[in-house]
PDB file of N, CA and C in Angstrom:
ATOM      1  N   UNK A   1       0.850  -1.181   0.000  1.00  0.00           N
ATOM      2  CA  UNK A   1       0.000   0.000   0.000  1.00  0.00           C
ATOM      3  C   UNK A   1       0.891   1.239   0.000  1.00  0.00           C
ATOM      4  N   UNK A   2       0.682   2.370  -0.755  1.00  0.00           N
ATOM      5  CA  UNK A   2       1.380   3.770  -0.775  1.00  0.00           C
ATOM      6  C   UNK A   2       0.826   4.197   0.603  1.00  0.00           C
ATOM      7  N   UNK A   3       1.982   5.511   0.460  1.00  0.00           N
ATOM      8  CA  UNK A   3       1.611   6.147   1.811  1.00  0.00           C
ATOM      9  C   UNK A   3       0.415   6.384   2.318  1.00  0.00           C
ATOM     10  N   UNK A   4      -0.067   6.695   3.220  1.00  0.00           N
ATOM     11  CA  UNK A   4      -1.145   6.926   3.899  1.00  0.00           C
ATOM     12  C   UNK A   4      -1.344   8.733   3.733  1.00  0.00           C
ATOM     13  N   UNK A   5      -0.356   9.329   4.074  1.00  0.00           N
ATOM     14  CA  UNK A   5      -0.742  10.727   3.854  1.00  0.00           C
ATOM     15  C   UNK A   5      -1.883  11.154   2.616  1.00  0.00           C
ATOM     16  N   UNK A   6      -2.998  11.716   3.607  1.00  0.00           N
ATOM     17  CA  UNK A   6      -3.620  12.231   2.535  1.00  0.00           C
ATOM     18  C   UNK A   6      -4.007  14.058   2.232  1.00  0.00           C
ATOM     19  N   UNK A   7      -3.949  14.267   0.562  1.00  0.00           N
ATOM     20  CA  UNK A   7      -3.510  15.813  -0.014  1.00  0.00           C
ATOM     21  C   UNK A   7      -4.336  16.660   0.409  1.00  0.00           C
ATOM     22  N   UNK A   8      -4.400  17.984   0.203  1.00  0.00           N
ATOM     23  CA  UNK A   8      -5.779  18.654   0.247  1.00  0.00           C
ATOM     24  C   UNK A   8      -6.774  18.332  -0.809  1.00  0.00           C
ATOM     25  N   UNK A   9      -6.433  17.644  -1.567  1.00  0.00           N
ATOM     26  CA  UNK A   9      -7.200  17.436  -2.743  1.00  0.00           C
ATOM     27  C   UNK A   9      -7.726  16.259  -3.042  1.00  0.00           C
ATOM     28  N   UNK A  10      -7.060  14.880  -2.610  1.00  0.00           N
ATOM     29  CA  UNK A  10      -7.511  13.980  -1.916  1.00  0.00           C
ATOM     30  C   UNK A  10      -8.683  13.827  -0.932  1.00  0.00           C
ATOM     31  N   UNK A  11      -8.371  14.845   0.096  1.00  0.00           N
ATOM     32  CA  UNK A  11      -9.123  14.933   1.515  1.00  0.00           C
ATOM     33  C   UNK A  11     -10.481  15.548   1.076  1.00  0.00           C
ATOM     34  N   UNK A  12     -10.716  16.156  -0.116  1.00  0.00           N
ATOM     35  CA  UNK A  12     -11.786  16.771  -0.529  1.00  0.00           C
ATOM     36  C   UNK A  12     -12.235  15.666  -1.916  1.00  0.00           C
ATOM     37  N   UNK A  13     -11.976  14.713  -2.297  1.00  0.00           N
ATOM     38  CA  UNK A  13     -12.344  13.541  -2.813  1.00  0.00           C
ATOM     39  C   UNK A  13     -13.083  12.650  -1.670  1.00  0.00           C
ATOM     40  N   UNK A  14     -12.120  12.587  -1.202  1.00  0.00           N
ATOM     41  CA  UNK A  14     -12.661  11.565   0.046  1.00  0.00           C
ATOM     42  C   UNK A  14     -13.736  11.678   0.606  1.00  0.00           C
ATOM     43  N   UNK A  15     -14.000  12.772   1.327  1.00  0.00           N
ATOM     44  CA  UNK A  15     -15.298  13.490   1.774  1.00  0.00           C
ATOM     45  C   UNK A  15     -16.284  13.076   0.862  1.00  0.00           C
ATOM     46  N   UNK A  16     -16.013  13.798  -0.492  1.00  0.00           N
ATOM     47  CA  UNK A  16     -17.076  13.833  -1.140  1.00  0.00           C
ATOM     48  C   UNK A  16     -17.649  12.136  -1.627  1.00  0.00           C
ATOM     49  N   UNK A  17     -16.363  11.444  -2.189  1.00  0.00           N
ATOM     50  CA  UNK A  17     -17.291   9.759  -1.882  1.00  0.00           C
ATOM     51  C   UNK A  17     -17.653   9.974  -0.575  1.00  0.00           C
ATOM     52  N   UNK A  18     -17.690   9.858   0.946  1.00  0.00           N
ATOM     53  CA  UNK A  18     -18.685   9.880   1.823  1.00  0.00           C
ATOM     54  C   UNK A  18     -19.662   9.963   1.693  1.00  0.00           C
ATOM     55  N   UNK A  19     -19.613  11.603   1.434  1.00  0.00           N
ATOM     56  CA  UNK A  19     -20.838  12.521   1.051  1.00  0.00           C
ATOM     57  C   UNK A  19     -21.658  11.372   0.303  1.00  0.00           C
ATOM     58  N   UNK A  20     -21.652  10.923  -0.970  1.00  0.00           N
ATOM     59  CA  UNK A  20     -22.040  10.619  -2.170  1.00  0.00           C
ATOM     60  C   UNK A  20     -22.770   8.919  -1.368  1.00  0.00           C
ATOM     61  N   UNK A  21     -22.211   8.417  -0.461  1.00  0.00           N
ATOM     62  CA  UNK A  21     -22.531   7.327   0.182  1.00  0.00           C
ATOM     63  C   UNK A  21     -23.360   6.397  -0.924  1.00  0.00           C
ATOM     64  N   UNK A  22     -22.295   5.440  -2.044  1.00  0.00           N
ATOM     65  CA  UNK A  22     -22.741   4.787  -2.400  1.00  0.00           C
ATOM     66  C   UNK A  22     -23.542   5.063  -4.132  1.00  0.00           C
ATOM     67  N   UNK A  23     -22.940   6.440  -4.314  1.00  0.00           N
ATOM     68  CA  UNK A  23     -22.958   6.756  -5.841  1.00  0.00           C
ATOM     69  C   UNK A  23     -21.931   7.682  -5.793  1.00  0.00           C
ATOM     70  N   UNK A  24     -20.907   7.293  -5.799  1.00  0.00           N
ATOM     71  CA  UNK A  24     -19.718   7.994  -5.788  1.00  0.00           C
ATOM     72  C   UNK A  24     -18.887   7.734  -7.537  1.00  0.00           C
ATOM     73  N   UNK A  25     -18.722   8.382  -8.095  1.00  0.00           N
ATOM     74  CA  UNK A  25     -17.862   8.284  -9.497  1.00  0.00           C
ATOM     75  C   UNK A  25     -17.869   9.453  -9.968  1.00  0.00           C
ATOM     76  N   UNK A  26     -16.952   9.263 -11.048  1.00  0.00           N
ATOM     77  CA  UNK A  26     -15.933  10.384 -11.437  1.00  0.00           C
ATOM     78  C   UNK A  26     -16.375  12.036 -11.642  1.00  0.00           C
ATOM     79  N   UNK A  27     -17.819  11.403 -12.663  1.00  0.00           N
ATOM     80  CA  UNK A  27     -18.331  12.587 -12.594  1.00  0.00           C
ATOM     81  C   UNK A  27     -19.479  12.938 -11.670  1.00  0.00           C
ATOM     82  N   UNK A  28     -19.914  12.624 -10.844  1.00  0.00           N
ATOM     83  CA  UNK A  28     -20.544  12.727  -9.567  1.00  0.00           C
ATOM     84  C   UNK A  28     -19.966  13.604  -8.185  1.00  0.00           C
ATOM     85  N   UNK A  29     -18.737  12.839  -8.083  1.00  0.00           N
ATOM     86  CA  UNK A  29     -17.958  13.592  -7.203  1.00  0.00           C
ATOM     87  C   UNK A  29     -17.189  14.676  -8.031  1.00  0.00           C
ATOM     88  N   UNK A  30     -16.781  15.445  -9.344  1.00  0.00           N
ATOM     89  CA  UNK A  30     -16.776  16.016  -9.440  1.00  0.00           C
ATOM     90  C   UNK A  30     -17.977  17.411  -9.399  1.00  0.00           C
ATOM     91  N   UNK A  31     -18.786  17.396 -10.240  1.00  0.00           N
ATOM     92  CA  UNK A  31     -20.321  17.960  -9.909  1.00  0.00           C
ATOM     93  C   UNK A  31     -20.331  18.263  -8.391  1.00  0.00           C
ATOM     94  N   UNK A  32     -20.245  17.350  -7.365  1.00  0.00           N
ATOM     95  CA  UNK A  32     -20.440  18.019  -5.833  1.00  0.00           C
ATOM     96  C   UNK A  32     -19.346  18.932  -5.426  1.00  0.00           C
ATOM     97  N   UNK A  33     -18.410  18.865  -5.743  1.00  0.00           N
ATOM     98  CA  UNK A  33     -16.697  19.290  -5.421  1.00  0.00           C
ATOM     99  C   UNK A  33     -17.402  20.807  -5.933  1.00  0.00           C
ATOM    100  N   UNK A  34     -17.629  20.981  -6.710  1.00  0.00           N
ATOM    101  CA  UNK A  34     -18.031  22.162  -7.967  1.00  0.00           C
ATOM    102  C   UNK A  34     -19.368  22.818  -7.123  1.00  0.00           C
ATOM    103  N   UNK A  35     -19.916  22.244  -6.579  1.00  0.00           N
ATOM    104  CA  UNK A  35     -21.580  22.702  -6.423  1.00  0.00           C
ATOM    105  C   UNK A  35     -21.269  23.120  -4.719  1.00  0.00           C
ATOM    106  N   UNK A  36     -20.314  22.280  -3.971  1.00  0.00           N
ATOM    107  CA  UNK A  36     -20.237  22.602  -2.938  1.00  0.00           C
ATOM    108  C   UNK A  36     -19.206  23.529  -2.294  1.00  0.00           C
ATOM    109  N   UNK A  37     -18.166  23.457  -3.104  1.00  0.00           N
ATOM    110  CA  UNK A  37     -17.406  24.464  -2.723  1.00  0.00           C
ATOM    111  C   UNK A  37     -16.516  25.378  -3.638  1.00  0.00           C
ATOM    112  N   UNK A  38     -17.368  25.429  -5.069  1.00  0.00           N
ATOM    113  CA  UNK A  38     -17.277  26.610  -5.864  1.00  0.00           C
ATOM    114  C   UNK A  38     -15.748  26.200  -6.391  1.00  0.00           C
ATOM    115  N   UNK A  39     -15.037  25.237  -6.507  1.00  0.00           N
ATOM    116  CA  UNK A  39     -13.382  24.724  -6.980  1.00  0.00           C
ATOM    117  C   UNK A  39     -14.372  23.943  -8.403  1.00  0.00           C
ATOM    118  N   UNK A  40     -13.472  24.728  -9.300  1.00  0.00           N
ATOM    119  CA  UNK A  40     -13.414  23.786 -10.824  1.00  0.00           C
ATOM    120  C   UNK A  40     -12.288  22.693 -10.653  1.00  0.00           C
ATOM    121  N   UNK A  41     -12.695  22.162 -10.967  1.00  0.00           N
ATOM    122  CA  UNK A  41     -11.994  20.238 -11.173  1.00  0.00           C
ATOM    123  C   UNK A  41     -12.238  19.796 -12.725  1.00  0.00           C
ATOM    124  N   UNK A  42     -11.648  19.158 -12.448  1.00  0.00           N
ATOM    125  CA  UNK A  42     -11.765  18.473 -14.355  1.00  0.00           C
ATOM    126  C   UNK A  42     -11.666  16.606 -13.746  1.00  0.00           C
ATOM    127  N   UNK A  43     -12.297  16.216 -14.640  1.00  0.00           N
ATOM    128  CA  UNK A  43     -12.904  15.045 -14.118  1.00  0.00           C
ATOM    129  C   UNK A  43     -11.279  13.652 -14.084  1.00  0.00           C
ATOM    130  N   UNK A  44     -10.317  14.103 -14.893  1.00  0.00           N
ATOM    131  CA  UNK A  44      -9.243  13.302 -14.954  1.00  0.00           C
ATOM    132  C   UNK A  44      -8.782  13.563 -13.604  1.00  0.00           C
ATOM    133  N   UNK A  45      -8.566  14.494 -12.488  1.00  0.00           N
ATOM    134  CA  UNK A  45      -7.934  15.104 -11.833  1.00  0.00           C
ATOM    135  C   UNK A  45      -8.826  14.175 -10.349  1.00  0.00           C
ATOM    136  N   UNK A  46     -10.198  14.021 -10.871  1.00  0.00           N
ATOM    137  CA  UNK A  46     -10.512  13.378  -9.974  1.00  0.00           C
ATOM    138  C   UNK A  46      -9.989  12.173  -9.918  1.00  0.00           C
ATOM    139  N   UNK A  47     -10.695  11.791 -11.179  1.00  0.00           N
ATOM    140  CA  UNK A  47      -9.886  10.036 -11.742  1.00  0.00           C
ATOM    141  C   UNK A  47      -8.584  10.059 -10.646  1.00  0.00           C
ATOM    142  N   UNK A  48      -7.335  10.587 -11.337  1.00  0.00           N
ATOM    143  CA  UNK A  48      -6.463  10.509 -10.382  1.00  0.00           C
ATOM    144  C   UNK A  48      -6.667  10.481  -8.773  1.00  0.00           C
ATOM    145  N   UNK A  49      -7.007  10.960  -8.308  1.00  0.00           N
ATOM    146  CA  UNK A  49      -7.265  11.314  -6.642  1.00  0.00           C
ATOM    147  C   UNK A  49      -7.584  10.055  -6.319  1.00  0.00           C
ATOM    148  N   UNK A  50      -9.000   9.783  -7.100  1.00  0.00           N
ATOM    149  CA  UNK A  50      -9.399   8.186  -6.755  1.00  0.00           C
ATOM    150  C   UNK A  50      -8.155   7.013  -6.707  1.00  0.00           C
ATOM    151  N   UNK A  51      -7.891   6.753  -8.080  1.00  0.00           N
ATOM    152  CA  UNK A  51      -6.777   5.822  -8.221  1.00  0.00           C
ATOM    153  C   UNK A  51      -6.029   6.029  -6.976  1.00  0.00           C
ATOM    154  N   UNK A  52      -5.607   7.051  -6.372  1.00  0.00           N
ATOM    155  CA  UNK A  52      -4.402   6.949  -5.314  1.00  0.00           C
ATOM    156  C   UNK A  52      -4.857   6.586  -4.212  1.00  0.00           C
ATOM    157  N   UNK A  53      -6.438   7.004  -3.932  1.00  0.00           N
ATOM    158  CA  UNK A  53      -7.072   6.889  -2.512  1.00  0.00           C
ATOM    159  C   UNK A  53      -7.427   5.535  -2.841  1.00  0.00           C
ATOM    160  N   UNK A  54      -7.624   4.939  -4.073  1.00  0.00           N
ATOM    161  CA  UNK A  54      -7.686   3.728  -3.667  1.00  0.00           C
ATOM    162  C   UNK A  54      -6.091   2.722  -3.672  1.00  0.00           C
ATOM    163  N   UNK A  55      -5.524   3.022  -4.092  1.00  0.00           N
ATOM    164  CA  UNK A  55      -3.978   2.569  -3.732  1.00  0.00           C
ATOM    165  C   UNK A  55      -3.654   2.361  -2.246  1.00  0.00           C
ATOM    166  N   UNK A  56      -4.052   3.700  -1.780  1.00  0.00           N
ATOM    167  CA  UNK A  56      -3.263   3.809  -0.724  1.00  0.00           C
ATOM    168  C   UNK A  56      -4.474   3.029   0.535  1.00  0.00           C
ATOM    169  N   UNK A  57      -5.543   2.540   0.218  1.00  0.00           N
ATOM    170  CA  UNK A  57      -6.583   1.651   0.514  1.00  0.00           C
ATOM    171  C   UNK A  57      -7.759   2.201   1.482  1.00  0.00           C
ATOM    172  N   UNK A  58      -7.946   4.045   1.009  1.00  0.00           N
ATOM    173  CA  UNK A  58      -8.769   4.751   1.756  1.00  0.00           C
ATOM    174  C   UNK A  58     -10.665   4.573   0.845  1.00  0.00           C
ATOM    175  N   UNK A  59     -10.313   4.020  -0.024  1.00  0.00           N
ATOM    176  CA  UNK A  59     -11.659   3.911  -0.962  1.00  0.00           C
ATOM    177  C   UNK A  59     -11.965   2.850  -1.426  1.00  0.00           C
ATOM    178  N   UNK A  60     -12.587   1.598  -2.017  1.00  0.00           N
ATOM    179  CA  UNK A  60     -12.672   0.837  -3.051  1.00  0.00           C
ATOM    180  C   UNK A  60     -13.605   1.173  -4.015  1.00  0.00           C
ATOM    181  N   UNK A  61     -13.474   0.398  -4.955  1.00  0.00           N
ATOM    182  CA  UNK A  61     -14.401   0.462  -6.164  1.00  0.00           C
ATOM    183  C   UNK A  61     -14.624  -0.896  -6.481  1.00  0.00           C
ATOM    184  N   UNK A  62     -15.822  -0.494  -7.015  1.00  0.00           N
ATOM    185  CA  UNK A  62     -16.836  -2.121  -7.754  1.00  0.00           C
ATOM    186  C   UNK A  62     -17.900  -1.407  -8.883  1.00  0.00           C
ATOM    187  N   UNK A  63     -18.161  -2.151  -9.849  1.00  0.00           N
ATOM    188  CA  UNK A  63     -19.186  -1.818 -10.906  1.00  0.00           C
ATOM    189  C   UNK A  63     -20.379  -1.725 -10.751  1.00  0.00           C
ATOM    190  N   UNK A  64     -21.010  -0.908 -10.845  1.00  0.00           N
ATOM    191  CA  UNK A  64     -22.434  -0.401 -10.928  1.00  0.00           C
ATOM    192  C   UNK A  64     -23.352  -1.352 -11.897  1.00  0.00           C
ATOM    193  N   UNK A  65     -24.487  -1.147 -11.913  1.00  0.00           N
ATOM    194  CA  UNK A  65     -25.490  -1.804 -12.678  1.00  0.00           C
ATOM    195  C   UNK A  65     -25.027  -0.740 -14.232  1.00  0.00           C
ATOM    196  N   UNK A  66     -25.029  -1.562 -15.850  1.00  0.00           N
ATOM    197  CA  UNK A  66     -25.121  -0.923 -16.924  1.00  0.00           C
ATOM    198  C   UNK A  66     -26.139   0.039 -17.152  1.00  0.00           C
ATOM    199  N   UNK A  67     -26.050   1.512 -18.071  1.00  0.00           N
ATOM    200  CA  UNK A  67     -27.023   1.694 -17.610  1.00  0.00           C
ATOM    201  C   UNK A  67     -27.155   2.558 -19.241  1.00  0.00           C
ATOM    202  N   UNK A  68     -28.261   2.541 -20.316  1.00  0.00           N
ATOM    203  CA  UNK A  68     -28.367   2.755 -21.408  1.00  0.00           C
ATOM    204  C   UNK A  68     -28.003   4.282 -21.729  1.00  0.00           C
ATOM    205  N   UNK A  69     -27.758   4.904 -20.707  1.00  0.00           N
ATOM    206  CA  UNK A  69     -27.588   6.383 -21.452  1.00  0.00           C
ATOM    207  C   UNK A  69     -25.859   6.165 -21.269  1.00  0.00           C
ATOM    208  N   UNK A  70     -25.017   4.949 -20.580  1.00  0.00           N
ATOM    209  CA  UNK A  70     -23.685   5.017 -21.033  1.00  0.00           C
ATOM    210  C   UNK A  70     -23.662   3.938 -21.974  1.00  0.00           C
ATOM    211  N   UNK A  71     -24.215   3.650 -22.754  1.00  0.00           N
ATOM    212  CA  UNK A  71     -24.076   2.229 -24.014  1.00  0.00           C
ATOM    213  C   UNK A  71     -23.891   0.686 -23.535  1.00  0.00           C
ATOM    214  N   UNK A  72     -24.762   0.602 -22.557  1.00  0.00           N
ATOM    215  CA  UNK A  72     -24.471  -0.654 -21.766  1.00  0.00           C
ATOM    216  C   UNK A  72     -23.608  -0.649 -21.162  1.00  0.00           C
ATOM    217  N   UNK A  73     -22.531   0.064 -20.536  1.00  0.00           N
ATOM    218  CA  UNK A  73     -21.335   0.128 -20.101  1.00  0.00           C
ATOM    219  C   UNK A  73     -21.577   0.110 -18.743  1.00  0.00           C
ATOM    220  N   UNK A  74     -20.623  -0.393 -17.794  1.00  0.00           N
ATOM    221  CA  UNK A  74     -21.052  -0.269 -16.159  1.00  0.00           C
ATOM    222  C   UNK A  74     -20.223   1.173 -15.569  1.00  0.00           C
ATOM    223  N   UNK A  75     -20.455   1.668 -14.471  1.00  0.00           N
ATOM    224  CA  UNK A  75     -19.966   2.550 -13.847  1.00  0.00           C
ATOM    225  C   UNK A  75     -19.189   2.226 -12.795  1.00  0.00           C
ATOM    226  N   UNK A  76     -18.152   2.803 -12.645  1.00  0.00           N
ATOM    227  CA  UNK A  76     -17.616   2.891 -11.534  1.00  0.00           C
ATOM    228  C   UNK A  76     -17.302   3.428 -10.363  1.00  0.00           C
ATOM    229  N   UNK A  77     -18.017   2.992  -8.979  1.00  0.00           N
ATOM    230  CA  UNK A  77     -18.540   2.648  -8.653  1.00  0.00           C
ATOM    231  C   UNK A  77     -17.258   3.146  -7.031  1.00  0.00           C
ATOM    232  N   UNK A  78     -17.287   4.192  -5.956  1.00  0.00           N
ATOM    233  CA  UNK A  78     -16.021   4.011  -5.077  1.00  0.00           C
ATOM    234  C   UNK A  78     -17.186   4.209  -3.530  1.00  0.00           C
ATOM    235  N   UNK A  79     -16.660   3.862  -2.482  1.00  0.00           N
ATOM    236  CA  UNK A  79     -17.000   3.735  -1.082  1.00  0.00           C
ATOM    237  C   UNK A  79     -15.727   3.928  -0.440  1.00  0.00           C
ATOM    238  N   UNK A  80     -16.177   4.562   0.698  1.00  0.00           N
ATOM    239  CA  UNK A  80     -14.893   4.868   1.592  1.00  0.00           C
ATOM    240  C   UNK A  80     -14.414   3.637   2.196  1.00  0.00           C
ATOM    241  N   UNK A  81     -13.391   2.925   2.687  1.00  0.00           N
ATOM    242  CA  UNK A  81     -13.046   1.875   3.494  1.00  0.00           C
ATOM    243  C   UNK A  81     -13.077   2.437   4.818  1.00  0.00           C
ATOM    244  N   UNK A  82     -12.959   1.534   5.943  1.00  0.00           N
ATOM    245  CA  UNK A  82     -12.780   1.650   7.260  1.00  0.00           C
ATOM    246  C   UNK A  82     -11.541   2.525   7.212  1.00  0.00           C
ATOM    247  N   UNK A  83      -9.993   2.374   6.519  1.00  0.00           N
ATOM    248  CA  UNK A  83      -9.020   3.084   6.772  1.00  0.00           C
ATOM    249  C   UNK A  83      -9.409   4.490   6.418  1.00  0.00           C
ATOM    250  N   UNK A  84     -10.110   4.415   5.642  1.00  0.00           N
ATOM    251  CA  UNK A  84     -10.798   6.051   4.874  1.00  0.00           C
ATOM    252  C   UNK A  84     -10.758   7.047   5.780  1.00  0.00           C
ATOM    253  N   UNK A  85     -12.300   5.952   6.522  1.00  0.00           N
ATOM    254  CA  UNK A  85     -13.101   6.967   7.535  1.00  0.00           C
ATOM    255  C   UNK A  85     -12.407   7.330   8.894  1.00  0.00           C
ATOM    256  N   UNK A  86     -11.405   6.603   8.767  1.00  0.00           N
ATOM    257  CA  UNK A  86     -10.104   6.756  10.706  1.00  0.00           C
ATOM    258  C   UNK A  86      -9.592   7.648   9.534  1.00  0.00           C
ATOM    259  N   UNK A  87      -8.643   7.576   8.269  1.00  0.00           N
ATOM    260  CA  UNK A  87      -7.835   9.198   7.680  1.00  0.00           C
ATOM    261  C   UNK A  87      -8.752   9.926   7.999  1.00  0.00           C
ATOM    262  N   UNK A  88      -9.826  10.163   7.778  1.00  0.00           N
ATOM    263  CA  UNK A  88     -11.084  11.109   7.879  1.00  0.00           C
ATOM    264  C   UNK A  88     -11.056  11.513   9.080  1.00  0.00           C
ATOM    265  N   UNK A  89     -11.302  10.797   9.901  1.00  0.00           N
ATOM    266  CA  UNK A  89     -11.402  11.561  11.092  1.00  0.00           C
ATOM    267  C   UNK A  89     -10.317  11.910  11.920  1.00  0.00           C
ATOM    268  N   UNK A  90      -9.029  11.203  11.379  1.00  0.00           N
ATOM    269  CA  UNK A  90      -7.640  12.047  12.021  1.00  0.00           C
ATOM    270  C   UNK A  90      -7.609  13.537  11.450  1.00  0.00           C
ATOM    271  N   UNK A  91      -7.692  13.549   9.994  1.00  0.00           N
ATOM    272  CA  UNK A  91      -7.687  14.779   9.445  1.00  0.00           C
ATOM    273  C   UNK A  91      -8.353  15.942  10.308  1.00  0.00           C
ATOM    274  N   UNK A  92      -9.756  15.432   9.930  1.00  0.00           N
ATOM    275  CA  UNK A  92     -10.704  16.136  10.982  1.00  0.00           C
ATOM    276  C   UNK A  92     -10.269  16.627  12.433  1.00  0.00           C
ATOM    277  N   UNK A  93      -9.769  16.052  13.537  1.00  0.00           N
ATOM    278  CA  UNK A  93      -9.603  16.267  14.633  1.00  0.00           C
ATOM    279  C   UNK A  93      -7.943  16.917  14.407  1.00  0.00           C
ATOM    280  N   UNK A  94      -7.161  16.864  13.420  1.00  0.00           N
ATOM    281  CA  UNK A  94      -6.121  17.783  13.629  1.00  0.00           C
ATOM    282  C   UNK A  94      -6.699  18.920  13.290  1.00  0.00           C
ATOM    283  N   UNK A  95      -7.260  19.190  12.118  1.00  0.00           N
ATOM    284  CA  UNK A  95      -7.440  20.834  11.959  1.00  0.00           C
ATOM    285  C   UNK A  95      -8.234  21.395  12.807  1.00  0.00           C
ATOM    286  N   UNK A  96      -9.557  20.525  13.640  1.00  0.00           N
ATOM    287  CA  UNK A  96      -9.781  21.318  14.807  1.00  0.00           C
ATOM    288  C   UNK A  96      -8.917  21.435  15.823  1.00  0.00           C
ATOM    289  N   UNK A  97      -7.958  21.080  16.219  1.00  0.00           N
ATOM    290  CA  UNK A  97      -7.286  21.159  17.375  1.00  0.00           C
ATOM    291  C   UNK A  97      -6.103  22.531  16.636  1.00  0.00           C
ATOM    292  N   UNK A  98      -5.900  22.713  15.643  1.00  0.00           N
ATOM    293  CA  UNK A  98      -5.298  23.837  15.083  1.00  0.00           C
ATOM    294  C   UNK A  98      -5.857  24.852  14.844  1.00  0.00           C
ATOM    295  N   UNK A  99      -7.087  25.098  14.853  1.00  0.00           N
ATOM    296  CA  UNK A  99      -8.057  25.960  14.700  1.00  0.00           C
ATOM    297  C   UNK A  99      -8.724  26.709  16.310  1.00  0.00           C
ATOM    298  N   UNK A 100      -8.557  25.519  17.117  1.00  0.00           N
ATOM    299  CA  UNK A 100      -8.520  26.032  18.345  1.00  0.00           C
ATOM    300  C   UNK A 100      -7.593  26.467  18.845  1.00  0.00           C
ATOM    301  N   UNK A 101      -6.185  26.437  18.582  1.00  0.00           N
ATOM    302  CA  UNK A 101      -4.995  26.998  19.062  1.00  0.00           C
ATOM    303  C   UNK A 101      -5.186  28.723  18.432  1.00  0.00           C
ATOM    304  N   UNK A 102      -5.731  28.864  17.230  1.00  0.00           N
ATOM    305  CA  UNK A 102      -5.734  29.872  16.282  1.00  0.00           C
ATOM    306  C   UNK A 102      -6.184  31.263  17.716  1.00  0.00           C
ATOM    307  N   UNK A 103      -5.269  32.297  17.324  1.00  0.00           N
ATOM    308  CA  UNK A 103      -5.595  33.705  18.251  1.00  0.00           C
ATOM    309  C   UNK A 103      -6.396  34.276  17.080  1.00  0.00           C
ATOM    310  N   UNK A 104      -7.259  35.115  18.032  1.00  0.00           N
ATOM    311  CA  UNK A 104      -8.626  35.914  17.680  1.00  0.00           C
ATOM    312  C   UNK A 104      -7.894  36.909  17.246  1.00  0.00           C
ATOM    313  N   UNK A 105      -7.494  36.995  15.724  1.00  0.00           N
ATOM    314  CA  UNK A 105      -6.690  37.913  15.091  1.00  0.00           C
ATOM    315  C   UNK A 105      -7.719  39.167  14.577  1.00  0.00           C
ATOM    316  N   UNK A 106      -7.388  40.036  14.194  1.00  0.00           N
ATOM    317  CA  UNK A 106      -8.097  41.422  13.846  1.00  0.00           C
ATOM    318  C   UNK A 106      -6.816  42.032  13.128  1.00  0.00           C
ATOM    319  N   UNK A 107      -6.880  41.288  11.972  1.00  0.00           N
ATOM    320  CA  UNK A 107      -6.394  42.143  10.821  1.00  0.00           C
ATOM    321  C   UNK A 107      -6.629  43.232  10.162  1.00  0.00           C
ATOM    322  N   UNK A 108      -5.768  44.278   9.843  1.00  0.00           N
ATOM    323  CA  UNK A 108      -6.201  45.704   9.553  1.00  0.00           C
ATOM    324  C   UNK A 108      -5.826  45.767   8.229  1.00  0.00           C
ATOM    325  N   UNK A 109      -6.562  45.414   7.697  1.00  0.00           N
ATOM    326  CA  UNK A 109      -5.989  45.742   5.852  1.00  0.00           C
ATOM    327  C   UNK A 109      -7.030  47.311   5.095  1.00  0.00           C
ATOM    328  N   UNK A 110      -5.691  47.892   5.297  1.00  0.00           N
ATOM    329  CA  UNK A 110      -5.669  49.368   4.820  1.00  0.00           C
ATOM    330  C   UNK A 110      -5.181  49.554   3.895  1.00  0.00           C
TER     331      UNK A 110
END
C-alpha cells in the first residue's frame, strides 16, 4: 500500500465519496466538489485522486449496474473503506485542534 498521507485534494475527494454514500464516481464527485465548494476540477484530476485513494486503501471500487444512457457500459462505482473513515477523522480532529490553538486575530488591511 502507498503512503497513507492524505492531499488537500484527496481529503476533498474523500469526503465527497462519503458525502455521495454509495454513488460515488468520477463525474458525480466532481459535480459536488463544484456545487459545494465553488473549486473547478476536471474530471481526470478526480480520476487521479481516486486511483491513489484507492492505492493507498482509503476507498474501493466495484461496478455499478449498466445503464443505457452510457451504451451498456457499467460505472464505476467508489465507497470509503474503514481506513478512509479513521484518515477522515484524524484529518478532521487535527485541523480542529489547530483551529482552536488559532488567536482571535483582527487584521487591519488598509
Amino acid at each position: 500500500m502507498k503512503g497513507t498521507y492524505l492531499g488537500e485534494f484527496e481529503e476533498l475527494v474523500l469526503l465527497t465519496v462519503a458525502i455521495l454514500n454509495g454513488d460515488a464516481y468520477g463525474i458525480t464527485v466532481m459535480d459536488e466538489i463544484e456545487k459545494n465548494i465553488d473549486r473547478k476540477v476536471t474530471v481526470s484530476t478526480v480520476h487521479t485522486a481516486l486511483y491513489r485513494l484507492e492505492e493507498k486503501g482509503f476507498v474501493e471500487s466495484y461496478f455499478g449496474g449498466a445503464t443505457q444512457e452510457r451504451g451498456g457500459r457499467k460505472k464505476r462505482l467508489y465507497k470509503v473503506t474503514a481506513s478512509g473513515e479513521r484518515s477522515l477523522a484524524e484529518v478532521k480532529e487535527q485541523r480542529e485542534k489547530l483551529w482552536s490553538l488559532m488567536p482571535n486575530l483582527k487584521l487591519n488591511y488598509e
